[in-house]
Amino acid sequence: MSLRDIHTPVLLERCVELLAPALERPGAVFVDATLGMGGHSEAFLERFPGIHLIGLDRDQDALRIAGERLARFGDRVTLVHTVYDGIAEAVTGAGFDAADGILFDLGVSSLQLDVADRGFAYSQDAPLDMRMDQSAGTTAADILATYGEGDLRRIFERYGEEKLAGRYARAIIAARAQAPVDRSGRLVEILIAATPYVAQRSGHPAKRVFQALRIEVNRELAVLERAVPAALDILPVGGRIVVLSYQSLEDRLVKRELADAVKSTAPAGLPVELPEHAPRFRLLVKGAELASEEERARNPRATPVRLRAAERVRTSS
Ligand SMILES: C[S@@+](CC[C@H](N)C(=O)[O-])C[C@H]1O[C@@H](n2cnc3c(N)ncnc32)[C@H](O)[C@@H]1O
């Protein structure tokens, strides 16, 4: 089975449609800030024969797999191992000074979820690693071994929006006094045991805690908060950005950054807006767009997706 059969890129046709006006320009540069297995990128390289792709990922396995998949496009492709808040440096490092189209398809890839030993999935027992970049940083097991009860509670509340955060943090502290909590199977057992019967009906008890640990391990929200403005900065007039988010914390952050970019900076009370105060961007979709019923049925990964998109309409100066 080819990668194309295993993994269907989410909202592909809509992403192509939204980015087309920017990528049909001669010599256009397309940045796929979350290359993953290269599904979106492959389709963009096929549909827009004139583009140069700069593909970023912090996961070296993803870069290797996507590199093999995209090898047939030769020197139209530059792949960069980086966290995506380094987007501007990646573009200049590849020899360009702007990006005409930018795509962020946030979160973990099916590759990361499916490879059991990376510890992202609560359905498979594995060491609790959860680093997207396995060459650096703190693992989920390190966090569970070293954070105090208050800090565990805070991340479960903030990044998992978990109502039972305090109860789960206490249970982990008690369990780790007996033996390290360093495998996903053991963490799931601890969480299930700490979940009151009445709360067991609302989804898997481990879902939100796993999400919170993943966000903390990879500093996902802090990185995204820097990455969106950095991406907007390298778009020329007519350049476009599309962001696909899969959980509300990310989507809220993207919404806020784009709302900021489309705001007029005219001081309150000024009767006429001066050109230098006019918005730098316009939104391309109203609110957040969802996948159709048909796509959700075909591709369950598309179920939680929220798409937002914007176009630069004037320079910053
Ligand atoms: C949902 S997948 C992308 C799937 C891809 N669009 C495709 O069609 O194959 C997200 C990818 O982004 C990467 N990623 C997540 N956060 C990142 C970050 N802060 N910097 C760089 N890459 C990141 C992950 O390692 C993962 O490979």
mmCIF file of C-alpha atoms and ligand atoms in Angstrom:
data_model
loop_
_atom_site.group_PDB
_atom_site.id
_atom_site.type_symbol
_atom_site.label_atom_id
_atom_site.label_comp_id
_atom_site.label_asym_id
_atom_site.label_seq_id
_atom_site.Cartn_x
_atom_site.Cartn_y
_atom_site.Cartn_z
ATOM 1 C CA MET A 1 0.000 0.000 0.000
ATOM 2 C CA SER A 2 1.391 3.465 -0.834
ATOM 3 C CA LEU A 3 1.448 6.413 1.587
ATOM 4 C CA ARG A 4 -1.222 8.009 -0.586
ATOM 5 C CA ASP A 5 -3.579 5.135 0.273
ATOM 6 C CA ILE A 6 -2.758 5.051 3.989
ATOM 7 C CA HIS A 7 -3.147 8.726 4.756
ATOM 8 C CA THR A 8 -5.606 11.162 3.217
ATOM 9 C CA PRO A 9 -4.638 14.823 3.741
ATOM 10 C CA VAL A 10 -7.375 16.731 5.581
ATOM 11 C CA LEU A 11 -9.410 19.347 3.630
ATOM 12 C CA LEU A 12 -6.979 19.001 0.724
ATOM 13 C CA GLU A 13 -9.254 20.391 -2.002
ATOM 14 C CA ARG A 14 -10.212 23.381 0.119
ATOM 15 C CA CYS A 15 -6.558 24.130 0.958
ATOM 16 C CA VAL A 16 -5.667 23.964 -2.748
ATOM 17 C CA GLU A 17 -8.559 26.245 -3.663
ATOM 18 C CA LEU A 18 -7.689 28.830 -0.995
ATOM 19 C CA LEU A 19 -3.968 28.926 -1.768
ATOM 20 C CA ALA A 20 -4.303 28.719 -5.584
ATOM 21 C CA PRO A 21 -4.421 32.492 -6.296
ATOM 22 C CA ALA A 22 -1.106 32.896 -4.428
ATOM 23 C CA LEU A 23 0.598 29.793 -5.813
ATOM 24 C CA GLU A 24 -0.311 30.313 -9.466
ATOM 25 C CA ARG A 25 2.021 33.323 -9.547
ATOM 26 C CA PRO A 26 5.296 32.703 -11.413
ATOM 27 C CA GLY A 27 8.113 31.402 -9.193
ATOM 28 C CA ALA A 28 5.797 31.069 -6.185
ATOM 29 C CA VAL A 29 7.193 29.662 -2.937
ATOM 30 C CA PHE A 30 5.015 27.353 -0.855
ATOM 31 C CA VAL A 31 5.866 26.642 2.788
ATOM 32 C CA ASP A 32 4.355 23.523 4.296
ATOM 33 C CA ALA A 33 5.119 24.300 7.937
ATOM 34 C CA THR A 34 3.984 20.837 9.081
ATOM 35 C CA LEU A 35 5.249 18.494 6.397
ATOM 36 C CA GLY A 36 4.353 15.219 8.172
ATOM 37 C CA MET A 37 4.283 12.430 5.631
ATOM 38 C CA GLY A 38 4.119 14.959 2.816
ATOM 39 C CA GLY A 39 0.514 14.328 1.786
ATOM 40 C CA HIS A 40 -0.499 17.949 1.320
ATOM 41 C CA SER A 41 2.893 18.838 -0.142
ATOM 42 C CA GLU A 42 2.800 16.094 -2.755
ATOM 43 C CA ALA A 43 -0.608 17.248 -3.968
ATOM 44 C CA PHE A 44 0.501 20.903 -4.104
ATOM 45 C CA LEU A 45 3.651 20.038 -6.091
ATOM 46 C CA GLU A 46 1.496 18.120 -8.571
ATOM 47 C CA ARG A 47 -1.208 20.793 -8.892
ATOM 48 C CA PHE A 48 1.123 23.807 -9.100
ATOM 49 C CA PRO A 49 4.035 22.832 -11.370
ATOM 50 C CA GLY A 50 5.740 26.222 -10.930
ATOM 51 C CA ILE A 51 6.094 26.237 -7.130
ATOM 52 C CA HIS A 52 9.128 25.622 -4.950
ATOM 53 C CA LEU A 53 8.258 23.774 -1.723
ATOM 54 C CA ILE A 54 9.933 24.470 1.597
ATOM 55 C CA GLY A 55 8.764 21.710 3.937
ATOM 56 C CA LEU A 56 9.352 22.000 7.694
ATOM 57 C CA ASP A 57 9.051 19.414 10.431
ATOM 58 C CA ARG A 58 10.570 18.997 13.882
ATOM 59 C CA ASP A 59 10.318 15.212 13.495
ATOM 60 C CA GLN A 60 13.255 13.669 11.663
ATOM 61 C CA ASP A 61 11.317 10.472 10.852
ATOM 62 C CA ALA A 62 8.675 12.577 9.100
ATOM 63 C CA LEU A 63 11.339 14.406 7.091
ATOM 64 C CA ARG A 64 12.918 11.116 6.003
ATOM 65 C CA ILE A 65 9.598 9.576 4.907
ATOM 66 C CA ALA A 66 8.372 12.736 3.170
ATOM 67 C CA GLY A 67 11.820 13.144 1.574
ATOM 68 C CA GLU A 68 11.514 9.731 -0.087
ATOM 69 C CA ARG A 69 7.955 10.444 -1.151
ATOM 70 C CA LEU A 70 8.841 13.811 -2.711
ATOM 71 C CA ALA A 71 12.208 12.780 -4.212
ATOM 72 C CA ARG A 72 10.700 12.706 -7.712
ATOM 73 C CA PHE A 73 10.209 16.484 -7.557
ATOM 74 C CA GLY A 74 13.992 16.954 -7.379
ATOM 75 C CA ASP A 75 15.242 20.498 -6.770
ATOM 76 C CA ARG A 76 11.721 21.912 -6.467
ATOM 77 C CA VAL A 77 11.829 20.748 -2.842
ATOM 78 C CA THR A 78 13.794 21.965 0.205
ATOM 79 C CA LEU A 79 13.169 20.147 3.493
ATOM 80 C CA VAL A 80 14.220 21.703 6.785
ATOM 81 C CA HIS A 81 14.449 20.157 10.257
ATOM 82 C CA THR A 82 13.109 22.931 12.448
ATOM 83 C CA VAL A 83 10.391 23.930 14.859
ATOM 84 C CA TYR A 84 7.953 26.010 12.830
ATOM 85 C CA ASP A 85 8.538 29.265 14.708
ATOM 86 C CA GLY A 86 11.815 29.215 12.744
ATOM 87 C CA ILE A 87 9.819 29.646 9.504
ATOM 88 C CA ALA A 88 11.474 32.933 8.455
ATOM 89 C CA GLU A 89 14.993 31.550 8.956
ATOM 90 C CA ALA A 90 14.041 28.399 7.022
ATOM 91 C CA VAL A 91 12.819 30.480 4.069
ATOM 92 C CA THR A 92 15.919 32.699 3.947
ATOM 93 C CA GLY A 93 18.129 29.631 4.496
ATOM 94 C CA ALA A 94 16.536 28.082 1.398
ATOM 95 C CA GLY A 95 17.501 31.189 -0.607
ATOM 96 C CA PHE A 96 14.140 33.010 -0.720
ATOM 97 C CA ASP A 97 12.972 36.224 0.916
ATOM 98 C CA ALA A 98 9.206 35.565 1.124
ATOM 99 C CA ALA A 99 6.593 32.803 0.979
ATOM 100 C CA ASP A 100 3.545 33.167 -1.301
ATOM 101 C CA GLY A 101 1.505 30.409 0.308
ATOM 102 C CA ILE A 102 1.811 28.875 3.788
ATOM 103 C CA LEU A 103 0.021 25.859 5.220
ATOM 104 C CA PHE A 104 -0.079 24.736 8.860
ATOM 105 C CA ASP A 105 -1.732 21.337 9.449
ATOM 106 C CA LEU A 106 -1.290 21.269 13.222
ATOM 107 C CA GLY A 107 -0.884 18.452 15.705
ATOM 108 C CA VAL A 108 0.535 14.973 15.473
ATOM 109 C CA SER A 109 0.726 12.916 12.297
ATOM 110 C CA SER A 110 -0.821 9.494 11.850
ATOM 111 C CA LEU A 111 2.769 8.246 11.672
ATOM 112 C CA GLN A 112 3.467 9.533 15.189
ATOM 113 C CA LEU A 113 0.211 8.085 16.515
ATOM 114 C CA ASP A 114 0.687 4.738 14.823
ATOM 115 C CA VAL A 115 4.289 4.101 15.868
ATOM 116 C CA ALA A 116 3.566 2.652 19.297
ATOM 117 C CA ASP A 117 6.975 3.318 20.869
ATOM 118 C CA ARG A 118 6.588 7.109 20.664
ATOM 119 C CA GLY A 119 3.999 7.060 23.444
ATOM 120 C CA PHE A 120 1.427 9.456 21.898
ATOM 121 C CA ALA A 121 -1.460 6.981 21.909
ATOM 122 C CA TYR A 122 -3.293 5.960 25.066
ATOM 123 C CA SER A 123 -4.579 2.874 23.276
ATOM 124 C CA GLN A 124 -1.115 1.257 23.020
ATOM 125 C CA ASP A 125 1.313 0.508 25.850
ATOM 126 C CA ALA A 126 4.672 2.186 25.201
ATOM 127 C CA PRO A 127 7.345 4.284 26.915
ATOM 128 C CA LEU A 128 5.926 7.769 27.596
ATOM 129 C CA ASP A 129 8.105 9.813 25.255
ATOM 130 C CA MET A 130 5.736 12.113 23.231
ATOM 131 C CA ARG A 131 8.533 14.297 21.838
ATOM 132 C CA MET A 132 7.865 15.183 18.209
ATOM 133 C CA ASP A 133 11.610 15.825 17.909
ATOM 134 C CA GLN A 134 13.245 12.827 19.495
ATOM 135 C CA SER A 135 16.659 14.442 19.283
ATOM 136 C CA ALA A 136 15.938 17.011 22.015
ATOM 137 C CA GLY A 137 13.936 17.960 25.099
ATOM 138 C CA THR A 138 12.004 16.529 28.012
ATOM 139 C CA THR A 139 9.805 13.445 27.678
ATOM 140 C CA ALA A 140 6.327 12.938 29.126
ATOM 141 C CA ALA A 141 7.854 10.396 31.551
ATOM 142 C CA ASP A 142 10.310 13.080 32.775
ATOM 143 C CA ILE A 143 7.390 15.446 33.415
ATOM 144 C CA LEU A 144 5.427 12.814 35.327
ATOM 145 C CA ALA A 145 8.517 12.023 37.403
ATOM 146 C CA THR A 146 9.531 15.582 38.284
ATOM 147 C CA TYR A 147 6.589 18.037 38.229
ATOM 148 C CA GLY A 148 4.883 18.797 41.542
ATOM 149 C CA GLU A 149 1.160 18.193 42.064
ATOM 150 C CA GLY A 150 0.279 21.847 41.385
ATOM 151 C CA ASP A 151 2.141 21.922 38.075
ATOM 152 C CA LEU A 152 0.608 18.660 36.884
ATOM 153 C CA ARG A 153 -2.813 19.969 37.806
ATOM 154 C CA ARG A 154 -2.142 23.233 35.975
ATOM 155 C CA ILE A 155 -1.117 21.556 32.702
ATOM 156 C CA PHE A 156 -4.035 19.100 32.804
ATOM 157 C CA GLU A 157 -6.420 22.021 33.381
ATOM 158 C CA ARG A 158 -4.866 24.440 30.929
ATOM 159 C CA TYR A 159 -3.851 22.171 28.054
ATOM 160 C CA GLY A 160 -6.340 19.344 28.524
ATOM 161 C CA GLU A 161 -9.292 21.406 29.815
ATOM 162 C CA GLU A 162 -9.637 18.432 32.163
ATOM 163 C CA LYS A 163 -12.255 18.812 34.908
ATOM 164 C CA LEU A 164 -10.653 16.079 37.028
ATOM 165 C CA ALA A 165 -7.169 17.669 36.799
ATOM 166 C CA GLY A 166 -6.631 17.856 40.571
ATOM 167 C CA ARG A 167 -7.755 14.298 41.176
ATOM 168 C CA TYR A 168 -5.517 12.958 38.380
ATOM 169 C CA ALA A 169 -2.489 14.972 39.557
ATOM 170 C CA ARG A 170 -2.923 13.557 43.091
ATOM 171 C CA ALA A 171 -3.269 10.008 41.792
ATOM 172 C CA ILE A 172 -0.061 10.323 39.755
ATOM 173 C CA ILE A 173 1.911 11.696 42.691
ATOM 174 C CA ALA A 174 0.700 8.780 44.867
ATOM 175 C CA ALA A 175 1.440 6.204 42.154
ATOM 176 C CA ARG A 176 4.939 7.459 41.393
ATOM 177 C CA ALA A 177 5.923 6.994 45.047
ATOM 178 C CA GLN A 178 5.429 3.251 44.399
ATOM 179 C CA ALA A 179 6.987 2.957 40.914
ATOM 180 C CA PRO A 180 7.859 5.303 38.015
ATOM 181 C CA VAL A 181 4.979 6.312 35.739
ATOM 182 C CA ASP A 182 6.932 5.874 32.534
ATOM 183 C CA ARG A 183 4.654 3.818 30.285
ATOM 184 C CA SER A 184 1.371 4.803 28.670
ATOM 185 C CA GLY A 185 -0.308 1.600 29.900
ATOM 186 C CA ARG A 186 0.493 2.394 33.538
ATOM 187 C CA LEU A 187 -0.654 6.005 33.193
ATOM 188 C CA VAL A 188 -3.949 4.868 31.657
ATOM 189 C CA GLU A 189 -4.498 2.431 34.569
ATOM 190 C CA ILE A 190 -3.843 5.188 37.120
ATOM 191 C CA LEU A 191 -6.266 7.572 35.367
ATOM 192 C CA ILE A 192 -9.003 4.965 35.004
ATOM 193 C CA ALA A 193 -8.694 4.025 38.689
ATOM 194 C CA ALA A 194 -8.934 7.725 39.654
ATOM 195 C CA THR A 195 -12.035 8.400 37.511
ATOM 196 C CA PRO A 196 -15.350 8.323 39.389
ATOM 197 C CA TYR A 197 -17.943 6.047 37.851
ATOM 198 C CA VAL A 198 -20.207 8.951 36.805
ATOM 199 C CA ALA A 199 -17.403 10.608 34.813
ATOM 200 C CA GLN A 200 -16.597 7.459 32.855
ATOM 201 C CA ARG A 201 -19.265 8.125 30.262
ATOM 202 C CA SER A 202 -17.671 11.203 28.709
ATOM 203 C CA GLY A 203 -14.972 9.739 26.465
ATOM 204 C CA HIS A 204 -11.765 7.949 27.401
ATOM 205 C CA PRO A 205 -10.468 9.187 30.787
ATOM 206 C CA ALA A 206 -6.907 9.438 29.425
ATOM 207 C CA LYS A 207 -7.700 11.525 26.337
ATOM 208 C CA ARG A 208 -7.332 14.996 27.820
ATOM 209 C CA VAL A 209 -4.358 14.160 30.035
ATOM 210 C CA PHE A 210 -2.488 12.722 27.041
ATOM 211 C CA GLN A 211 -3.293 15.859 25.026
ATOM 212 C CA ALA A 212 -2.051 18.056 27.883
ATOM 213 C CA LEU A 213 1.209 16.124 28.253
ATOM 214 C CA ARG A 214 1.848 16.283 24.518
ATOM 215 C CA ILE A 215 1.301 20.050 24.462
ATOM 216 C CA GLU A 216 3.610 20.531 27.459
ATOM 217 C CA VAL A 217 6.349 18.227 26.120
ATOM 218 C CA ASN A 218 6.429 19.982 22.754
ATOM 219 C CA ARG A 219 5.627 23.513 24.065
ATOM 220 C CA GLU A 220 3.011 23.509 21.299
ATOM 221 C CA LEU A 221 1.019 26.618 22.186
ATOM 222 C CA ALA A 222 3.997 28.858 22.927
ATOM 223 C CA VAL A 223 5.584 27.827 19.633
ATOM 224 C CA LEU A 224 2.372 28.378 17.667
ATOM 225 C CA GLU A 225 1.897 31.791 19.263
ATOM 226 C CA ARG A 226 5.271 32.847 17.835
ATOM 227 C CA ALA A 227 4.879 30.973 14.551
ATOM 228 C CA VAL A 228 1.649 32.550 13.263
ATOM 229 C CA PRO A 229 2.913 36.179 13.396
ATOM 230 C CA ALA A 230 6.274 35.019 11.988
ATOM 231 C CA ALA A 231 4.443 33.371 9.078
ATOM 232 C CA LEU A 232 2.252 36.439 8.443
ATOM 233 C CA ASP A 233 5.393 38.596 8.367
ATOM 234 C CA ILE A 234 6.915 36.718 5.408
ATOM 235 C CA LEU A 235 3.803 36.867 3.207
ATOM 236 C CA PRO A 236 3.988 39.465 0.403
ATOM 237 C CA VAL A 237 0.845 41.302 -0.753
ATOM 238 C CA GLY A 238 -1.408 38.630 -2.282
ATOM 239 C CA GLY A 239 0.287 35.915 -0.188
ATOM 240 C CA ARG A 240 -2.036 33.544 1.636
ATOM 241 C CA ILE A 241 -2.011 31.405 4.792
ATOM 242 C CA VAL A 242 -4.232 28.458 5.732
ATOM 243 C CA VAL A 243 -4.229 26.894 9.204
ATOM 244 C CA LEU A 244 -5.899 23.601 10.145
ATOM 245 C CA SER A 245 -6.351 23.141 13.925
ATOM 246 C CA TYR A 246 -7.652 20.057 15.674
ATOM 247 C CA GLN A 247 -8.303 21.290 19.199
ATOM 248 C CA SER A 248 -9.888 24.386 20.602
ATOM 249 C CA LEU A 249 -6.799 25.807 22.338
ATOM 250 C CA GLU A 250 -4.896 25.968 19.055
ATOM 251 C CA ASP A 251 -7.870 27.234 17.114
ATOM 252 C CA ARG A 252 -8.523 30.040 19.614
ATOM 253 C CA LEU A 253 -4.923 31.133 19.362
ATOM 254 C CA VAL A 254 -4.990 31.149 15.543
ATOM 255 C CA LYS A 255 -8.309 33.010 15.572
ATOM 256 C CA ARG A 256 -6.835 35.685 17.866
ATOM 257 C CA GLU A 257 -3.654 36.138 15.773
ATOM 258 C CA LEU A 258 -5.641 36.454 12.524
ATOM 259 C CA ALA A 259 -8.175 38.801 14.137
ATOM 260 C CA ASP A 260 -5.254 41.013 15.159
ATOM 261 C CA ALA A 261 -3.867 40.998 11.630
ATOM 262 C CA VAL A 262 -7.139 42.098 10.008
ATOM 263 C CA LYS A 263 -7.737 44.931 12.473
ATOM 264 C CA SER A 264 -7.405 48.551 11.521
ATOM 265 C CA THR A 265 -4.789 50.267 13.679
ATOM 266 C CA ALA A 266 -6.533 53.648 13.433
ATOM 267 C CA PRO A 267 -6.731 55.340 16.861
ATOM 268 C CA ALA A 268 -10.270 55.392 18.254
ATOM 269 C CA GLY A 269 -12.140 58.536 17.338
ATOM 270 C CA LEU A 270 -10.241 59.298 14.124
ATOM 271 C CA PRO A 271 -12.957 60.314 11.610
ATOM 272 C CA VAL A 272 -11.174 58.880 8.538
ATOM 273 C CA GLU A 273 -8.881 55.841 8.405
ATOM 274 C CA LEU A 274 -5.448 56.810 7.060
ATOM 275 C CA PRO A 275 -3.841 54.370 4.587
ATOM 276 C CA GLU A 276 -1.111 53.448 7.111
ATOM 277 C CA HIS A 277 -3.795 52.332 9.572
ATOM 278 C CA ALA A 278 -5.668 50.118 7.108
ATOM 279 C CA PRO A 279 -5.700 46.364 7.859
ATOM 280 C CA ARG A 280 -2.714 44.398 6.541
ATOM 281 C CA PHE A 281 -4.753 41.215 5.992
ATOM 282 C CA ARG A 282 -8.253 40.093 5.093
ATOM 283 C CA LEU A 283 -9.917 36.879 6.203
ATOM 284 C CA LEU A 284 -10.659 34.417 3.410
ATOM 285 C CA VAL A 285 -13.264 32.410 5.287
ATOM 286 C CA LYS A 286 -15.871 33.539 7.727
ATOM 287 C CA GLY A 287 -15.204 32.074 11.180
ATOM 288 C CA ALA A 288 -13.795 28.573 11.168
ATOM 289 C CA GLU A 289 -14.664 26.166 8.395
ATOM 290 C CA LEU A 290 -15.373 22.506 9.172
ATOM 291 C CA ALA A 291 -15.032 19.361 7.077
ATOM 292 C CA SER A 292 -18.154 18.181 5.270
ATOM 293 C CA GLU A 293 -20.182 15.231 6.563
ATOM 294 C CA GLU A 294 -18.918 13.270 3.594
ATOM 295 C CA GLU A 295 -15.238 13.955 4.365
ATOM 296 C CA ARG A 296 -15.713 13.142 8.056
ATOM 297 C CA ALA A 297 -17.278 9.809 7.156
ATOM 298 C CA ARG A 298 -14.434 9.021 4.767
ATOM 299 C CA ASN A 299 -11.595 10.361 6.939
ATOM 300 C CA PRO A 300 -12.245 10.399 10.716
ATOM 301 C CA ARG A 301 -9.120 12.551 11.254
ATOM 302 C CA ALA A 302 -11.079 15.396 9.643
ATOM 303 C CA THR A 303 -13.803 15.332 12.321
ATOM 304 C CA PRO A 304 -12.391 17.944 14.732
ATOM 305 C CA VAL A 305 -10.701 20.154 12.098
ATOM 306 C CA ARG A 306 -11.178 23.939 12.064
ATOM 307 C CA LEU A 307 -9.818 25.801 9.027
ATOM 308 C CA ARG A 308 -8.916 29.497 9.064
ATOM 309 C CA ALA A 309 -7.305 31.455 6.236
ATOM 310 C CA ALA A 310 -6.138 34.971 5.425
ATOM 311 C CA GLU A 311 -4.537 37.006 2.626
ATOM 312 C CA ARG A 312 -2.117 39.910 2.912
ATOM 313 C CA VAL A 313 -3.633 43.019 1.331
ATOM 314 C CA ARG A 314 -0.984 45.606 2.155
ATOM 315 C CA THR A 315 2.615 45.801 3.353
ATOM 316 C CA SER A 316 3.374 46.417 7.023
ATOM 317 C CA SER A 317 5.182 49.745 6.505
HETATM 318 C C1 LIG B 1 -0.868 16.556 11.122
HETATM 319 S S1 LIG B 1 0.785 16.283 10.679
HETATM 320 C C2 LIG B 1 0.916 16.923 9.060
HETATM 321 C C3 LIG B 1 0.413 15.959 7.991
HETATM 322 C C4 LIG B 1 0.687 16.450 6.584
HETATM 323 N N1 LIG B 1 -0.086 17.637 6.256
HETATM 324 C C5 LIG B 1 0.425 15.376 5.568
HETATM 325 O O1 LIG B 1 -0.467 15.555 4.714
HETATM 326 O O2 LIG B 1 1.106 14.327 5.606
HETATM 327 C C6 LIG B 1 1.641 17.463 11.609
HETATM 328 C C7 LIG B 1 3.163 17.416 11.483
HETATM 329 O O3 LIG B 1 3.649 18.642 12.005
HETATM 330 C C8 LIG B 1 4.785 18.405 12.777
HETATM 331 N N2 LIG B 1 4.836 19.462 13.780
HETATM 332 C C9 LIG B 1 3.975 19.654 14.803
HETATM 333 N N3 LIG B 1 4.343 20.720 15.505
HETATM 334 C C10 LIG B 1 5.454 21.224 14.910
HETATM 335 C C11 LIG B 1 6.289 22.334 15.179
HETATM 336 N N4 LIG B 1 6.056 23.121 16.214
HETATM 337 N N5 LIG B 1 7.320 22.568 14.346
HETATM 338 C C12 LIG B 1 7.557 21.769 13.280
HETATM 339 N N6 LIG B 1 6.806 20.682 12.989
HETATM 340 C C13 LIG B 1 5.766 20.414 13.793
HETATM 341 C C14 LIG B 1 4.601 17.035 13.372
HETATM 342 O O4 LIG B 1 5.859 16.469 13.683
HETATM 343 C C15 LIG B 1 3.849 16.299 12.256
HETATM 344 O O5 LIG B 1 4.732 15.593 11.440
#
